[in-house]
Amino acid sequence: SSPVLGGRGRATAGGGSPPGHAFRRVTLTKPTFCHYCTDFIWGLAGYQCEVCNFMSHEKCLKNVKIPCSCIAPSLVRVPVAHCFGPPGHYKRKFCTVCRKSLESPAFRCEVCELHVHTDCILFACSDCRQCHQDGHLDHDTYHHHWREGNLSSSARCEVCKKTCGSSEVLSGMRCEWCGILAHAACYIIVPPECTFGRLRNMILPPSCVQLFSRNFSKLHCFRISENLQTESDEDDDVDGSTQGSTKDVQISTDSSKQTLKIFDGNDAVKRNQFRLISVPRIAKNEEVVEAALRAYYINDDQQEYELQTFTQQVLLSDDVINRNDAAEDSNLGSVFRESIPEAWIIRSKPKDEEVIRIYPAWLKVGMAYVSLRIYKDSTVQTVVKEVLPLLGRQTECLQNFKLVEVLMGSKQVQRMVLDHQELILNRLKDIRKTSIRQMNQTRFYIVENSKSIVQVNLFVGGLPPQLSPEEYTNILKEELAIKTNVVSVSHVYQAQGAVVLQISCFSEAERIYMLVKDTVVNDKPLNAVVIPAVMASKIPQNCCPLLVFVNPKSGGLKGRDLLYSFRKLLNPHQVFELTNGGPLPGFHTFSKVPSFRVLVCGGDGTVGWVLGALEEIRHKLVCSEPSVAILPLGTGNDLGRVLRWGAGYSGEDPYSILVSVDEADDVLMDRWTILLDAEEPAEGAENGIAEPEPPKIVQMNNYCGLGIDAELSLDFHHAREEEPGKFNSRFHNKGVYVKVGLQKISHTRNLHKDIKLQVDQHEVELPSIEGLIFINIPSWGSGADLWGSESDNRFEKPRIDDGLLEVVGVTGVVHMGQVQGGFRSGIRIAQGSYFRVTLLKSIPVQVDGEPWIQAPGQIIISAAGPKVHMLKKSKQKQKKTGS
């Protein structure tokens, strides 16, 4: 059988009743818009659902297809909990449960477009996107995942091509996988299967990702850092709302009304979570029961419920509820003492029989169920026995099946296997006693017994590098007391000091995860990341998923918003936050993927970090040469400029950025290795112990500067470390660079006397300069062309993949300013593929914007391993965006 919408209790009169709503005619006192057609409701009368506040024209009533919040749980295909961050302020957004605008702090899901008030969160059900398989209800076909409302006003319907968004009400539908938009009236005729839309080749298909995550919070599963929680921490009980629904029911000053506190069961009493309702001073019991049910988003028949006071005395159905004791003299019936609202518990009346729905877990369609009448003596076993023939499985053995109770809460899906001898009616009675809201969100699944395999993959970083697997296991035994019978080390990254643990027990995985956060080894804190398993064999042939790295600290903190947008547009399992374990967890997750691309969102330093990690782990990847695109978030962004990704991100639509990455061209780029070999200790060595530093190797992508250029970088770096909070806009950062430069204007330094240069084994005479710069790309210091464009027969025309570096000199800050202004270029000195610089004294050095003071000694620059594949934004795309 299939669900019959609108068939619950007293939904509405008439045959084609809107699904689950309880509409009544209301007088409008302020401008109101229809939630169905989004037009203004003219006149004084409209129709409002008493449960979810859906407003409608009279003419639109018969067309309403959007179900009421009270039956939303029954329409969930696959129960998936939401992933709520801390509460925040969201302008011009509407609550999915009560359909009102979000004025106060509210929650939003980090994975789908659900927005909800703090006191409506309990009534949202688990209807998030299914981003991975977790051993429950897994299948490979994907249907559209529709979410109502909160679209931009310019949104257009895929079916009728008219606008379907509204900034006035919750309206319009959007599939959260393929992004297709439609009216509430049109989305029903869109074919159900989802192909993931324009970005299908970049999305990591959910059917290829496996993650067993029973006890882990959703934030941990999607590696969303919890330090987002800024203001909200001390206000911990916002999730339940002791505030009740005060936003709906202002304590009534109207003398004809009274306000009552309503609890929906023992759980609410224990947590002191109530809802407030406002009813006439003299109200029939049925009216109050009905108002109480609606406050809890339940549209059942009120005959099945009764109110009890805290002393558990059940009111007789014809009693008049007032603030006085029902037994008092009836003439006092309308005299009330002004006091705090009275509290009642709403209870379900006991039943001798009822009809329950049983959902088969193996069906591809989540909503199909069979209805079964149960009696006082019905046990779980008898239910299983009766259900199997209805599902065509009558020949199979009862012992192969179990009945699972699933509570579809918005924050967690809780599953419990019921005992074969348990009486089902008693179980239902217990759930209702705990909370009638939970009963509305509870489902029963019949599930085949199968040997469930638990495997949690935990990436642990921050360990000492270059140890053997046995030494890592010993450290983990000492520090974390790991149980080797359920924990094994599956991968070791010696150079990075990281291991991947395979854990076959949920509680052990959770214990290790929580313990790692507080563990320090050799004065270095460890970090742990839950990582999914990607089943590479299931990835479609033409799919080349995009691995996204975002540095949330880069470039004016725009990284935070990008993380949120990319998690929405792609599968959140392919988006990694670099402050949470660096690039390695991402590369490990994608290590078996046959073909993928990388998008790095950050400054040039972040790009260098990711390229360096890729170089180190390349030999362990099936796709050993993924192409890398850049979304420039830093201050200089020289590499981003050269590859046409622009001077810096300024809020472009993340969707169009992903389309540009998909259309980008593959180009090669040289990388360089710089060996720094100090012959004397750096100045200011501690305790005067003069030991030279060991040789150091750094990788270079863009440029390496010695002298004045590095000195300015160093001063800027120190200023940023002193007051990091101020450095959150590119404009301010550049202002500091200028200020630092002006202080150095009068400053002369004979750099050419302090260094010697050898290019390809030949000594090169240096002119009188203050700064020497080796450049790999034709952009330096935020977009300046240091080499210049005029042709010169002594040198080849520079390219980023020619295996050559250009060497340029600058005479001082003024010269650098002229180069940046485009009035001059640098002094061309040499071009070559192998360089040796001898430092006669300590000199500031910077590589790709990272500065330090280098002690006297040798610097050797030579080409590093294979060239890297970069993605260059294709030209026609730029023209389009510029039009």
Tab-separated table of N, CA and C in Angstrom, residues 43-181:
chain	number	residue	atom	x	y	z
A	43	GLY	N	-8.012	41.791	0.164
A	43	GLY	CA	-9.188	41.613	1.012
A	43	GLY	C	-8.781	41.245	2.424
A	44	LEU	N	-9.767	40.933	3.250
A	44	LEU	CA	-9.502	40.707	4.670
A	44	LEU	C	-9.497	39.231	5.054
A	45	ALA	N	-9.825	38.361	4.096
A	45	ALA	CA	-9.936	36.953	4.481
A	45	ALA	C	-8.911	36.107	3.752
A	46	GLY	N	-8.298	35.184	4.498
A	46	GLY	CA	-7.392	34.205	3.907
A	46	GLY	C	-7.601	32.897	4.634
A	47	TYR	N	-6.900	31.859	4.221
A	47	TYR	CA	-7.015	30.561	4.890
A	47	TYR	C	-5.654	30.178	5.455
A	48	GLN	N	-5.653	29.824	6.739
A	48	GLN	CA	-4.382	29.500	7.389
A	48	GLN	C	-4.466	28.116	8.016
A	49	CYS	N	-3.385	27.331	7.851
A	49	CYS	CA	-3.325	26.024	8.511
A	49	CYS	C	-3.041	26.266	9.990
A	50	GLU	N	-3.872	25.686	10.847
A	50	GLU	CA	-3.716	25.920	12.290
A	50	GLU	C	-2.477	25.217	12.852
A	51	VAL	N	-1.932	24.276	12.068
A	51	VAL	CA	-0.764	23.545	12.569
A	51	VAL	C	0.535	24.208	12.105
A	52	CYS	N	0.687	24.429	10.775
A	52	CYS	CA	1.996	24.885	10.268
A	52	CYS	C	1.982	26.308	9.719
A	53	ASN	N	0.854	27.026	9.864
A	53	ASN	CA	0.758	28.441	9.439
A	53	ASN	C	0.795	28.648	7.923
A	54	PHE	N	0.542	27.608	7.128
A	54	PHE	CA	0.503	27.780	5.669
A	54	PHE	C	-0.669	28.708	5.343
A	55	MET	N	-0.394	29.797	4.587
A	55	MET	CA	-1.442	30.768	4.219
A	55	MET	C	-1.825	30.548	2.759
A	56	SER	N	-3.115	30.698	2.474
A	56	SER	CA	-3.537	30.465	1.102
A	56	SER	C	-4.736	31.320	0.736
A	57	HIS	N	-4.834	31.668	-0.585
A	57	HIS	CA	-6.084	32.211	-1.129
A	57	HIS	C	-7.142	31.115	-1.057
A	58	GLU	N	-8.384	31.521	-1.072
A	58	GLU	CA	-9.453	30.503	-1.132
A	58	GLU	C	-9.345	29.723	-2.440
A	59	LYS	N	-9.041	30.455	-3.541
A	59	LYS	CA	-8.985	29.798	-4.857
A	59	LYS	C	-7.815	28.808	-4.965
A	60	CYS	N	-6.767	29.004	-4.129
A	60	CYS	CA	-5.595	28.126	-4.221
A	60	CYS	C	-5.728	26.870	-3.361
A	61	LEU	N	-6.701	26.877	-2.415
A	61	LEU	CA	-6.793	25.783	-1.443
A	61	LEU	C	-6.806	24.414	-2.100
A	62	LYS	N	-7.611	24.291	-3.165
A	62	LYS	CA	-7.784	22.954	-3.757
A	62	LYS	C	-6.514	22.473	-4.466
A	63	ASN	N	-5.568	23.398	-4.730
A	63	ASN	CA	-4.345	23.003	-5.448
A	63	ASN	C	-3.156	22.723	-4.529
A	64	VAL	N	-3.315	23.035	-3.235
A	64	VAL	CA	-2.147	22.942	-2.339
A	64	VAL	C	-1.632	21.503	-2.297
A	65	LYS	N	-0.348	21.343	-2.646
A	65	LYS	CA	0.257	20.006	-2.647
A	65	LYS	C	1.319	19.867	-1.563
A	66	ILE	N	1.780	21.010	-1.025
A	66	ILE	CA	2.843	20.952	-0.010
A	66	ILE	C	2.262	20.351	1.262
A	67	PRO	N	2.860	19.261	1.772
A	67	PRO	CA	2.302	18.644	2.982
A	67	PRO	C	2.536	19.508	4.214
A	68	CYS	N	1.693	19.319	5.189
A	68	CYS	CA	1.822	20.037	6.462
A	68	CYS	C	3.002	19.476	7.250
A	69	SER	N	3.607	20.298	8.103
A	69	SER	CA	4.736	19.839	8.940
A	69	SER	C	4.362	18.626	9.781
A	70	CYS	N	3.050	18.477	10.097
A	70	CYS	CA	2.670	17.375	10.991
A	70	CYS	C	2.786	16.024	10.292
A	71	ILE	N	2.716	15.987	8.930
A	71	ILE	CA	2.866	14.669	8.288
A	71	ILE	C	4.224	14.527	7.601
A	72	ALA	N	5.091	15.541	7.767
A	72	ALA	CA	6.419	15.451	7.138
A	72	ALA	C	7.149	14.150	7.499
A	73	PRO	N	7.110	13.690	8.779
A	73	PRO	CA	7.844	12.455	9.088
A	73	PRO	C	7.381	11.257	8.258
A	74	SER	N	6.083	11.230	7.913
A	74	SER	CA	5.588	10.051	7.185
A	74	SER	C	6.029	10.071	5.723
A	75	LEU	N	6.585	11.189	5.262
A	75	LEU	CA	6.982	11.292	3.856
A	75	LEU	C	8.490	11.140	3.657
A	76	VAL	N	9.219	10.896	4.738
A	76	VAL	CA	10.675	10.762	4.616
A	76	VAL	C	10.991	9.484	3.850
A	77	ARG	N	11.846	9.589	2.837
A	77	ARG	CA	12.220	8.380	2.074
A	77	ARG	C	13.247	7.557	2.853
A	78	VAL	N	14.380	8.188	3.164
A	78	VAL	CA	15.417	7.500	3.944
A	78	VAL	C	15.756	8.422	5.110
A	79	PRO	N	15.585	7.967	6.348
A	79	PRO	CA	15.861	8.870	7.482
A	79	PRO	C	17.355	9.199	7.581
A	80	VAL	N	17.695	10.484	7.447
A	80	VAL	CA	19.084	10.940	7.581
A	80	VAL	C	19.055	12.182	8.468
A	81	ALA	N	19.812	12.148	9.567
A	81	ALA	CA	19.794	13.272	10.510
A	81	ALA	C	20.468	14.503	9.899
A	82	HIS	N	20.092	15.668	10.404
A	82	HIS	CA	20.696	16.916	9.937
A	82	HIS	C	21.996	17.191	10.690
A	83	CYS	N	22.744	18.136	10.151
A	83	CYS	CA	24.046	18.467	10.713
A	83	CYS	C	24.008	19.944	11.108
A	84	PHE	N	23.606	20.233	12.343
A	84	PHE	CA	23.427	21.627	12.758
A	84	PHE	C	24.702	22.176	13.377
A	85	GLY	N	25.125	23.345	12.890
A	85	GLY	CA	26.212	24.072	13.540
A	85	GLY	C	25.612	24.871	14.686
A	86	PRO	N	26.346	25.859	15.190
A	86	PRO	CA	25.801	26.713	16.255
A	86	PRO	C	24.739	27.645	15.686
A	87	PRO	N	23.831	28.176	16.540
A	87	PRO	CA	22.799	29.078	16.010
A	87	PRO	C	23.421	30.356	15.450
A	88	GLY	N	22.808	30.929	14.441
A	88	GLY	CA	23.305	32.175	13.844
A	88	GLY	C	22.139	33.018	13.378
A	89	HIS	N	22.440	34.203	12.853
A	89	HIS	CA	21.380	35.093	12.348
A	89	HIS	C	21.306	34.955	10.837
A	90	TYR	N	20.131	34.596	10.320
A	90	TYR	CA	19.971	34.407	8.873
A	90	TYR	C	18.876	35.337	8.388
A	91	LYS	N	19.289	36.334	7.586
A	91	LYS	CA	18.329	37.326	7.118
A	91	LYS	C	17.515	36.775	5.954
A	92	ARG	N	16.256	37.190	5.897
A	92	ARG	CA	15.356	36.832	4.798
A	92	ARG	C	15.279	35.335	4.542
A	93	LYS	N	15.312	34.560	5.622
A	93	LYS	CA	15.123	33.112	5.511
A	93	LYS	C	13.897	32.744	6.346
A	94	PHE	N	13.315	31.582	6.004
A	94	PHE	CA	12.103	31.159	6.699
A	94	PHE	C	12.298	29.784	7.323
A	95	CYS	N	11.588	29.559	8.443
A	95	CYS	CA	11.675	28.284	9.149
A	95	CYS	C	10.891	27.222	8.385
A	96	THR	N	11.487	26.055	8.207
A	96	THR	CA	10.839	24.976	7.460
A	96	THR	C	9.658	24.392	8.228
A	97	VAL	N	9.675	24.499	9.556
A	97	VAL	CA	8.614	23.864	10.354
A	97	VAL	C	7.403	24.780	10.492
A	98	CYS	N	7.607	26.014	10.989
A	98	CYS	CA	6.441	26.885	11.252
A	98	CYS	C	6.242	27.931	10.160
A	99	ARG	N	7.128	27.934	9.148
A	99	ARG	CA	7.015	28.784	7.954
A	99	ARG	C	7.143	30.281	8.250
A	100	LYS	N	7.505	30.659	9.491
A	100	LYS	CA	7.659	32.087	9.806
A	100	LYS	C	9.097	32.517	9.554
A	101	SER	N	9.310	33.832	9.457
A	101	SER	CA	10.675	34.274	9.138
A	101	SER	C	11.586	34.119	10.365
A	102	LEU	N	12.890	33.996	10.097
A	102	LEU	CA	13.851	33.757	11.180
A	102	LEU	C	14.373	35.101	11.670
A	103	GLU	N	13.768	35.621	12.728
A	103	GLU	CA	14.276	36.907	13.219
A	103	GLU	C	15.340	36.699	14.294
A	104	SER	N	15.076	35.755	15.187
A	104	SER	CA	16.032	35.515	16.278
A	104	SER	C	17.095	34.527	15.807
A	105	PRO	N	18.135	34.247	16.632
A	105	PRO	CA	19.120	33.246	16.207
A	105	PRO	C	18.425	31.926	15.882
A	106	ALA	N	18.880	31.286	14.820
A	106	ALA	CA	18.232	30.057	14.369
A	106	ALA	C	19.297	29.079	13.912
A	107	PHE	N	18.884	27.849	13.635
A	107	PHE	CA	19.818	26.820	13.172
A	107	PHE	C	19.688	26.630	11.666
A	108	ARG	N	20.802	26.267	11.032
A	108	ARG	CA	20.707	25.823	9.647
A	108	ARG	C	21.544	24.545	9.533
A	109	CYS	N	21.111	23.675	8.635
A	109	CYS	CA	21.856	22.446	8.428
A	109	CYS	C	23.046	22.763	7.536
A	110	GLU	N	24.213	22.200	7.864
A	110	GLU	CA	25.430	22.481	7.097
A	110	GLU	C	25.486	21.674	5.798
A	111	VAL	N	24.546	20.739	5.623
A	111	VAL	CA	24.602	19.845	4.459
A	111	VAL	C	23.447	20.096	3.499
A	112	CYS	N	22.297	20.530	4.032
A	112	CYS	CA	21.162	20.822	3.142
A	112	CYS	C	20.623	22.204	3.495
A	113	GLU	N	19.576	22.643	2.802
A	113	GLU	CA	19.100	24.022	2.975
A	113	GLU	C	18.062	24.165	4.081
A	114	LEU	N	18.065	23.302	5.070
A	114	LEU	CA	17.063	23.404	6.132
A	114	LEU	C	17.420	24.548	7.080
A	115	HIS	N	16.461	25.464	7.283
A	115	HIS	CA	16.612	26.521	8.294
A	115	HIS	C	15.472	26.338	9.289
A	116	VAL	N	15.758	26.504	10.574
A	116	VAL	CA	14.715	26.213	11.562
A	116	VAL	C	14.957	27.025	12.841
A	117	HIS	N	13.853	27.505	13.463
A	117	HIS	CA	13.967	28.240	14.726
A	117	HIS	C	14.521	27.318	15.815
A	118	THR	N	15.105	27.924	16.851
A	118	THR	CA	15.654	27.089	17.927
A	118	THR	C	14.559	26.259	18.586
A	119	ASP	N	13.336	26.808	18.704
A	119	ASP	CA	12.309	26.013	19.379
A	119	ASP	C	11.460	25.205	18.398
A	120	CYS	N	11.818	25.210	17.107
A	120	CYS	CA	11.124	24.318	16.161
A	120	CYS	C	12.004	23.117	15.827
A	121	ILE	N	13.254	23.132	16.299
A	121	ILE	CA	14.226	22.119	15.849
A	121	ILE	C	13.772	20.702	16.205
A	122	LEU	N	13.048	20.567	17.326
A	122	LEU	CA	12.591	19.233	17.734
A	122	LEU	C	11.544	18.681	16.772
A	123	PHE	N	10.874	19.591	16.044
A	123	PHE	CA	9.768	19.148	15.180
A	123	PHE	C	10.217	18.950	13.736
A	124	ALA	N	11.474	19.305	13.453
A	124	ALA	CA	12.002	18.995	12.117
A	124	ALA	C	12.339	17.508	12.147
A	125	CYS	N	12.112	16.808	11.034
A	125	CYS	CA	12.428	15.373	11.081
A	125	CYS	C	13.695	15.108	10.281
A	126	SER	N	14.183	13.872	10.340
A	126	SER	CA	15.472	13.575	9.707
A	126	SER	C	15.297	13.359	8.208
A	127	ASP	N	15.247	14.463	7.475
A	127	ASP	CA	15.082	14.371	6.009
A	127	ASP	C	16.223	15.097	5.310
A	128	CYS	N	17.459	14.871	5.812
A	128	CYS	CA	18.623	15.514	5.208
A	128	CYS	C	19.044	14.723	3.961
A	129	ARG	N	19.990	15.289	3.193
A	129	ARG	CA	20.526	14.562	2.026
A	129	ARG	C	21.270	13.322	2.498
A	130	GLN	N	21.152	12.248	1.753
A	130	GLN	CA	21.916	11.042	2.076
A	130	GLN	C	23.222	11.118	1.294
A	131	CYS	N	24.327	11.428	1.993
A	131	CYS	CA	25.601	11.691	1.309
A	131	CYS	C	26.524	10.484	1.294
A	132	HIS	N	26.144	9.426	2.015
A	132	HIS	CA	26.983	8.220	2.023
A	132	HIS	C	26.120	7.034	2.396
A	133	GLN	N	26.664	5.849	2.212
A	133	GLN	CA	25.964	4.642	2.628
A	133	GLN	C	26.466	4.255	4.015
A	134	ASP	N	25.517	3.873	4.886
A	134	ASP	CA	25.931	3.544	6.256
A	134	ASP	C	25.421	2.179	6.680
A	135	GLY	N	25.070	1.349	5.693
A	135	GLY	CA	24.592	0.014	6.038
A	135	GLY	C	23.097	-0.047	6.279
A	136	HIS	N	22.405	1.124	6.288
A	136	HIS	CA	20.950	1.138	6.450
A	136	HIS	C	20.332	1.676	5.172
A	137	LEU	N	19.367	0.953	4.608
A	137	LEU	CA	18.590	1.462	3.464
A	137	LEU	C	19.482	1.998	2.351
A	138	ASP	N	20.545	1.267	1.995
A	138	ASP	CA	21.445	1.758	0.951
A	138	ASP	C	20.945	1.332	-0.415
A	139	HIS	N	20.862	2.263	-1.359
A	139	HIS	CA	20.671	1.854	-2.749
A	139	HIS	C	21.342	2.829	-3.689
A	140	ASP	N	21.480	2.399	-4.933
A	140	ASP	CA	22.312	3.159	-5.867
A	140	ASP	C	21.542	4.151	-6.711
A	141	THR	N	20.208	4.021	-6.760
A	141	THR	CA	19.470	5.005	-7.571
A	141	THR	C	19.179	6.196	-6.673
A	142	TYR	N	19.297	7.374	-7.228
A	142	TYR	CA	19.055	8.577	-6.430
A	142	TYR	C	17.860	9.336	-6.971
A	143	HIS	N	16.959	9.712	-6.061
A	143	HIS	CA	15.811	10.507	-6.444
A	143	HIS	C	16.096	11.956	-6.063
A	144	HIS	N	15.339	12.883	-6.675
A	144	HIS	CA	15.498	14.290	-6.288
A	144	HIS	C	15.272	14.426	-4.784
A	145	HIS	N	16.050	15.289	-4.158
A	145	HIS	CA	15.858	15.551	-2.729
A	145	HIS	C	15.322	16.964	-2.615
A	146	TRP	N	13.990	17.082	-2.547
A	146	TRP	CA	13.362	18.405	-2.616
A	146	TRP	C	13.378	19.098	-1.263
A	147	ARG	N	13.658	20.398	-1.283
A	147	ARG	CA	13.566	21.225	-0.072
A	147	ARG	C	12.785	22.464	-0.450
A	148	GLU	N	11.835	22.826	0.404
A	148	GLU	CA	10.974	23.953	0.059
A	148	GLU	C	11.580	25.280	0.501
A	149	GLY	N	11.430	26.297	-0.379
A	149	GLY	CA	11.654	27.675	0.028
A	149	GLY	C	13.080	28.141	0.165
A	150	ASN	N	13.198	29.417	0.608
A	150	ASN	CA	14.494	30.087	0.785
A	150	ASN	C	15.290	30.127	-0.518
A	151	LEU	N	14.561	30.340	-1.641
A	151	LEU	CA	15.220	30.499	-2.943
A	151	LEU	C	15.398	31.986	-3.199
A	152	SER	N	16.270	32.327	-4.149
A	152	SER	CA	16.419	33.748	-4.465
A	152	SER	C	15.190	34.193	-5.264
A	153	SER	N	14.904	35.492	-5.227
A	153	SER	CA	13.694	35.999	-5.896
A	153	SER	C	13.762	35.790	-7.397
A	154	SER	N	14.985	35.600	-7.933
A	154	SER	CA	15.108	35.461	-9.395
A	154	SER	C	15.029	33.994	-9.844
A	155	ALA	N	14.788	33.069	-8.901
A	155	ALA	CA	14.759	31.641	-9.264
A	155	ALA	C	13.665	31.366	-10.291
A	156	ARG	N	13.998	30.519	-11.300
A	156	ARG	CA	13.014	30.198	-12.349
A	156	ARG	C	12.664	28.729	-12.324
A	157	CYS	N	11.387	28.433	-12.526
A	157	CYS	CA	10.888	27.059	-12.504
A	157	CYS	C	11.331	26.317	-13.756
A	158	GLU	N	11.832	25.105	-13.556
A	158	GLU	CA	12.322	24.267	-14.653
A	158	GLU	C	11.185	23.840	-15.574
A	159	VAL	N	9.962	23.744	-15.007
A	159	VAL	CA	8.835	23.200	-15.773
A	159	VAL	C	8.142	24.289	-16.587
A	160	CYS	N	7.720	25.384	-15.907
A	160	CYS	CA	6.936	26.412	-16.626
A	160	CYS	C	7.753	27.653	-16.936
A	161	LYS	N	9.020	27.676	-16.509
A	161	LYS	CA	9.963	28.773	-16.809
A	161	LYS	C	9.585	30.121	-16.195
A	162	LYS	N	8.581	30.146	-15.293
A	162	LYS	CA	8.238	31.403	-14.612
A	162	LYS	C	9.004	31.474	-13.298
A	163	THR	N	9.048	32.681	-12.684
A	163	THR	CA	9.805	32.783	-11.421
A	163	THR	C	9.110	31.988	-10.327
A	164	CYS	N	9.900	31.314	-9.491
A	164	CYS	CA	9.298	30.494	-8.424
A	164	CYS	C	9.847	30.843	-7.045
A	165	GLY	N	10.765	31.806	-6.963
A	165	GLY	CA	11.310	32.189	-5.656
A	165	GLY	C	10.503	33.321	-5.051
A	166	SER	N	10.652	33.542	-3.767
A	166	SER	CA	9.967	34.656	-3.120
A	166	SER	C	10.750	35.064	-1.887
A	167	SER	N	10.825	36.371	-1.654
A	167	SER	CA	11.508	36.818	-0.435
A	167	SER	C	10.483	37.110	0.659
A	168	GLU	N	9.184	36.870	0.349
A	168	GLU	CA	8.117	37.195	1.316
A	168	GLU	C	7.662	35.974	2.100
A	169	VAL	N	7.711	34.790	1.458
A	169	VAL	CA	7.189	33.578	2.106
A	169	VAL	C	8.074	32.384	1.754
A	170	LEU	N	7.833	31.267	2.442
A	170	LEU	CA	8.513	30.016	2.130
A	170	LEU	C	7.798	29.418	0.922
A	171	SER	N	8.459	29.458	-0.252
A	171	SER	CA	7.787	28.894	-1.423
A	171	SER	C	8.811	28.471	-2.452
A	172	GLY	N	8.373	27.630	-3.402
A	172	GLY	CA	9.271	27.115	-4.434
A	172	GLY	C	10.041	25.911	-3.918
A	173	MET	N	10.452	25.019	-4.828
A	173	MET	CA	11.150	23.790	-4.436
A	173	MET	C	12.494	23.729	-5.144
A	174	ARG	N	13.482	23.142	-4.471
A	174	ARG	CA	14.799	22.982	-5.089
A	174	ARG	C	15.328	21.592	-4.747
A	175	CYS	N	15.869	20.903	-5.765
A	175	CYS	CA	16.519	19.621	-5.481
A	175	CYS	C	17.910	19.927	-4.952
A	176	GLU	N	18.254	19.324	-3.821
A	176	GLU	CA	19.526	19.663	-3.182
A	176	GLU	C	20.705	18.916	-3.773
A	177	TRP	N	20.468	18.078	-4.788
A	177	TRP	CA	21.587	17.454	-5.493
A	177	TRP	C	21.844	18.152	-6.816
A	178	CYS	N	20.798	18.239	-7.656
A	178	CYS	CA	21.057	18.780	-9.002
A	178	CYS	C	20.727	20.255	-9.105
A	179	GLY	N	20.088	20.826	-8.051
A	179	GLY	CA	19.829	22.269	-8.058
A	179	GLY	C	18.639	22.690	-8.905
A	180	ILE	N	17.883	21.727	-9.464
A	180	ILE	CA	16.726	22.072	-10.302
A	180	ILE	C	15.673	22.785	-9.438
A	181	LEU	N	15.030	23.831	-9.987
A	181	LEU	CA	14.052	24.629	-9.237
A	181	LEU	C	12.669	24.424	-9.840
